Tab-separated table of C-alpha atoms in Angstrom:
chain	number	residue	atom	x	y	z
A	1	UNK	CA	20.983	1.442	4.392
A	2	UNK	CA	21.209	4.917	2.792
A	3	UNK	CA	24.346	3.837	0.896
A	4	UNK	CA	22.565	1.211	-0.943
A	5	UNK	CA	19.048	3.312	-2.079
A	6	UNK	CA	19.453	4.849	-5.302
A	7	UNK	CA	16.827	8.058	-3.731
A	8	UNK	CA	16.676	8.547	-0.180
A	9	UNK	CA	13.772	11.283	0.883
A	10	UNK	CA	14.037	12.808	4.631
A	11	UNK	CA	11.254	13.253	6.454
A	12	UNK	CA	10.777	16.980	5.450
A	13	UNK	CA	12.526	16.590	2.076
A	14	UNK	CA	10.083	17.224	-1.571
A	15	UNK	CA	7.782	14.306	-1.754
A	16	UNK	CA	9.288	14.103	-5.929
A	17	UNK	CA	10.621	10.320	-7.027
A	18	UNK	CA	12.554	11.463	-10.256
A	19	UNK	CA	13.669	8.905	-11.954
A	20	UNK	CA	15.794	11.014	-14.555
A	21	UNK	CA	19.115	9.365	-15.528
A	22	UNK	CA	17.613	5.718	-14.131
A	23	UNK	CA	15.732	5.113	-16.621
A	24	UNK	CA	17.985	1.894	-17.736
A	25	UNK	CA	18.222	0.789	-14.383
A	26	UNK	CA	15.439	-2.020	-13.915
A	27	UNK	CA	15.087	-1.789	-10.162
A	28	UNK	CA	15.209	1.614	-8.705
A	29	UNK	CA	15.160	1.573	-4.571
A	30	UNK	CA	14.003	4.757	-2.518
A	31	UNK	CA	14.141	4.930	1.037
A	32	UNK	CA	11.244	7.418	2.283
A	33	UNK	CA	11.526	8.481	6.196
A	34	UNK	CA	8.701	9.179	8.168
A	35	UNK	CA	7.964	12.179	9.735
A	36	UNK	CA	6.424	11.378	13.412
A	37	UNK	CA	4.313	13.475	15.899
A	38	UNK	CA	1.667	13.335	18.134
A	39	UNK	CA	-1.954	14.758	16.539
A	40	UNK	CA	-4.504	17.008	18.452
A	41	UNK	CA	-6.073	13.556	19.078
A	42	UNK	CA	-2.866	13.015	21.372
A	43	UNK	CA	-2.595	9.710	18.749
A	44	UNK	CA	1.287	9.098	17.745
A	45	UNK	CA	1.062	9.352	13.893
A	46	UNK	CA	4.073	8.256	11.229
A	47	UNK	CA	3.377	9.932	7.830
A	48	UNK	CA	5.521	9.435	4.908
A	49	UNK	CA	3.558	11.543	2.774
A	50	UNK	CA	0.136	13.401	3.665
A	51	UNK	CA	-1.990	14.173	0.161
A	52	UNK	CA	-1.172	17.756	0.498
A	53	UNK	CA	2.993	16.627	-0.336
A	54	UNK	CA	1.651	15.903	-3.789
A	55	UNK	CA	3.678	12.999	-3.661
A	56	UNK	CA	4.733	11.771	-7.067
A	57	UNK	CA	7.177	9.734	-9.487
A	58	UNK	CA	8.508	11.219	-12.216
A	59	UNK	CA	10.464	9.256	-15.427
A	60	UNK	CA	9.744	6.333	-14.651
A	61	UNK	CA	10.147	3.674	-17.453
A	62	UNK	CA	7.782	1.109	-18.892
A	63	UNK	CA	8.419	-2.495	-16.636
A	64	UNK	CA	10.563	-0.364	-14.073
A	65	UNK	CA	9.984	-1.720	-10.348
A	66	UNK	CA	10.114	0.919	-7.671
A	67	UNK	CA	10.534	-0.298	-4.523
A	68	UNK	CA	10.006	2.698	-1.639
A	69	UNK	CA	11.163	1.458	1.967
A	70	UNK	CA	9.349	3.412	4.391
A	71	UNK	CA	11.500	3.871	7.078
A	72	UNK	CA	11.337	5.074	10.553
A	73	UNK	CA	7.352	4.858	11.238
A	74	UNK	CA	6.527	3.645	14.906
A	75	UNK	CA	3.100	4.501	14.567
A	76	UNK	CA	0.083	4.202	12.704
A	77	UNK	CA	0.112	5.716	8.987
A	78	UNK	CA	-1.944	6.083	5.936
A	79	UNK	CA	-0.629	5.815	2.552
A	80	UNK	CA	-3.146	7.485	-0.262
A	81	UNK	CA	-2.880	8.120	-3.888
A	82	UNK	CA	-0.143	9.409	-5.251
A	83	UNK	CA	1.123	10.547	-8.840
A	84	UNK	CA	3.308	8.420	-11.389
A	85	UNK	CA	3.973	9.914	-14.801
A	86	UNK	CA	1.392	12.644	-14.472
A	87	UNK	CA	-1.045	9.572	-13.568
A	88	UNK	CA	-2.976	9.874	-10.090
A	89	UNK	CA	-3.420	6.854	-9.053
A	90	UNK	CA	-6.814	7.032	-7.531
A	91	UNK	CA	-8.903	4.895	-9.723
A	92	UNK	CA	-6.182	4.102	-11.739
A	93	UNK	CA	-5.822	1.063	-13.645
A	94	UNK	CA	-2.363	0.616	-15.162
A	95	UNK	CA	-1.120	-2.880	-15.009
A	96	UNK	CA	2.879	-1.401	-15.097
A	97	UNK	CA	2.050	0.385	-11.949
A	98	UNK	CA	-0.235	-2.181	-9.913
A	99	UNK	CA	2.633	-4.435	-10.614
A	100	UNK	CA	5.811	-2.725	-10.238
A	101	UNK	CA	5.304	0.204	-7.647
A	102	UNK	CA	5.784	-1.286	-4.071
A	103	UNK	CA	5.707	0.146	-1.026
A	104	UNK	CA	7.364	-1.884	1.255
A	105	UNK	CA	6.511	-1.529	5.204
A	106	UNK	CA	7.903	-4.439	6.501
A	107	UNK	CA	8.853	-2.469	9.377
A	108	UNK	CA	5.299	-0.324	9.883
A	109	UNK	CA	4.154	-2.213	12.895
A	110	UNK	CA	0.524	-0.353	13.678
A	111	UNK	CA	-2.411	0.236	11.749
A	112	UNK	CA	-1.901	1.377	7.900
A	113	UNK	CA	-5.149	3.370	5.974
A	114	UNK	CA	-4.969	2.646	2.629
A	115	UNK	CA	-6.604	4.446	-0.323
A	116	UNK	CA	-6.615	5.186	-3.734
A	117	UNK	CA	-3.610	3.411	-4.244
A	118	UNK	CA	-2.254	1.358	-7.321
A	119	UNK	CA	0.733	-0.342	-6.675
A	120	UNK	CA	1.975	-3.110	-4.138
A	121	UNK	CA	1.709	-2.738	-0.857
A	122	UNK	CA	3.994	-5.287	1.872
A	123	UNK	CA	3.058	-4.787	5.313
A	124	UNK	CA	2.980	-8.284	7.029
A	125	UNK	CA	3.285	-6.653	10.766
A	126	UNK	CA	0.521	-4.266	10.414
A	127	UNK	CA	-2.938	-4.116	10.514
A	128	UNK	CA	-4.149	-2.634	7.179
A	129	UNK	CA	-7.484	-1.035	6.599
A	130	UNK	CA	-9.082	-0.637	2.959
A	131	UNK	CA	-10.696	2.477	2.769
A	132	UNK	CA	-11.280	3.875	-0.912
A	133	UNK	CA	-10.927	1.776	-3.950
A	134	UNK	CA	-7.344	0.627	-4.849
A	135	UNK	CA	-5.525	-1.680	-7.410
A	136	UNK	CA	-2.838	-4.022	-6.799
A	137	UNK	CA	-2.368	-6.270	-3.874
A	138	UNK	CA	-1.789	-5.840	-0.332
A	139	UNK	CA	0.352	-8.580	1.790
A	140	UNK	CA	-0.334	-7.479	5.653
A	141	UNK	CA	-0.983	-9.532	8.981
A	142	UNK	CA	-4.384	-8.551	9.168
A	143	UNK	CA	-6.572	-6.860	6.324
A	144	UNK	CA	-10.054	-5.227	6.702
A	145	UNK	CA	-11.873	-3.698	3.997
A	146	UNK	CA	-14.119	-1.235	5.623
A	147	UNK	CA	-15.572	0.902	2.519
A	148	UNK	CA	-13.361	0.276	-0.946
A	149	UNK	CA	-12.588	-2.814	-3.012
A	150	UNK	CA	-9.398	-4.127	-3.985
A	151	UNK	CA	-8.936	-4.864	-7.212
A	152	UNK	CA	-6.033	-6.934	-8.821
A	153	UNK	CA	-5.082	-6.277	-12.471
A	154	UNK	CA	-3.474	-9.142	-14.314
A	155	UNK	CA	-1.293	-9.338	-17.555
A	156	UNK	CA	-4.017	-9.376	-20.060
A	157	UNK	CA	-5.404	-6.469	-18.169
A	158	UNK	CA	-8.316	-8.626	-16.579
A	159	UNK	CA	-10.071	-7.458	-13.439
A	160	UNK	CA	-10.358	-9.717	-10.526
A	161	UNK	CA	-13.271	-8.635	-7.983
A	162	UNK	CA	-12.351	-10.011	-4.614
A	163	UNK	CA	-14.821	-9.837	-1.378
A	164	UNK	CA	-13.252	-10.675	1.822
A	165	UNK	CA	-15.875	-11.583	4.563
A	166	UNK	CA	-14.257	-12.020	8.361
A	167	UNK	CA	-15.251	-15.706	9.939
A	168	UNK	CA	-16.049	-15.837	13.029
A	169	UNK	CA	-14.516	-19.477	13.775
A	170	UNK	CA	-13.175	-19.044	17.663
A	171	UNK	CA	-14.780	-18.880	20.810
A	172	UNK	CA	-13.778	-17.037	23.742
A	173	UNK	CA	-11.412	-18.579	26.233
A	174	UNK	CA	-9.713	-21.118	23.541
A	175	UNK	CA	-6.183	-20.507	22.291
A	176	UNK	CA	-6.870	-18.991	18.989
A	177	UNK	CA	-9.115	-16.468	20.057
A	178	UNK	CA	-7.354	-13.225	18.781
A	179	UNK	CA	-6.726	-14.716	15.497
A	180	UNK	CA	-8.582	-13.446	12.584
A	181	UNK	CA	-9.405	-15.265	9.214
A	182	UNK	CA	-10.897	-14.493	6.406
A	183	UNK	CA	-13.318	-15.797	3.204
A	184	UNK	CA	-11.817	-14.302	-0.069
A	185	UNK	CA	-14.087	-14.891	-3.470
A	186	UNK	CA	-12.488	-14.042	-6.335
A	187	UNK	CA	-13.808	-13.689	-9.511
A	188	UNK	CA	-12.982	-12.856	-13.147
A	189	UNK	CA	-14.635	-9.485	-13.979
A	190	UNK	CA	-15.842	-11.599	-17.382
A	191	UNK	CA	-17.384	-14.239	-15.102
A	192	UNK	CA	-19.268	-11.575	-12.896
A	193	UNK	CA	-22.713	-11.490	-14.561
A	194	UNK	CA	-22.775	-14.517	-15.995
């Protein structure tokens, strides 16, 4: 609820996460409403943030997790890159933020566009698709990467280069026939030309 965030953005409230005066507080939680409408596309949309709401966190300490609920999205939704300390977090690699920046969709049940990202992102009833390159992880019922990579960032600050590959492992007309799985290689970025 409301009552237990310690930020709660509206729909058409400033897209600004300060973080002033919480800067002691180890776990900060936002709740971020979606604004929903219907696109010249007559698509049903749920944005939480479009690039143009320059979307950013401000203050925010050194090992600080912010958790953002995004709340009240029924439809499909994109989340892009975003600021954190005067960071944009397209391209970025920043073990702090791949690790402790988490936007949590648990309740996003359509599609989700991803890009540019670096953070956490939990969306395990919607389908996500990987468009530009982001770091961090992504938890989701199904996962496509269609033109980016995903790149995880450890503690010593090593890359990990992971290619998914969809297997095709069900005929039609057997039970599991919707279900999708997936290959994932992973590989130190050290190990890569070896």
């Amino acid at each position: 609820s409301d009552d237990d965030a310690d930020i709660v953005i509206k729909a058409d409230d400033s897209k600004v996460i300060d973080l002033s005066g919480l800067e002691n507080k180890q776990i900060v939680v936002v709740n971020m409403y979606a604004r929903n409408y219907t696109d010249w596309q007559k698509n049903e949309v749920s944005e939480f943030y479009s690039l143009n709401d320059n979307f950013t966190i401000k203050n925010k300490a050194n090992g600080q997790f912010v958790i953002i609920n995004m709340i009240g999205g029924n439809a499909d939704t994109s989340f892009y890159r975003f600021n954190v300390n005067g960071k944009g977090t397209g391209g970025l690699t920043d073990v702090d933020i791949s690790d402790t920046v988490i936007l949590n969709a648990v309740n996003v049940k359509g599609n989700i566009q991803i890009g540019e990202l670096c953070g956490i992102v939990i969306a395990p009833y919607a389908d996500v698709k990987l468009y530009n390159t982001c770091n961090g992880r992504v938890i989701a019922k199904t996962f496509e990467n269609v033109s980016g990579q995903l790149h995880f960032v450890s503690d010593e600050q090593e890359e990990v280069y992971i290619s998914a590959q969809q297997l095709g492992l069900y005929n039609r007309n057997t039970p599991y026939e919707s279900e999708r799985w997936y290959l994932l290689g992973m590989v130190p970025e050290k190990n890569l030309m070896e």
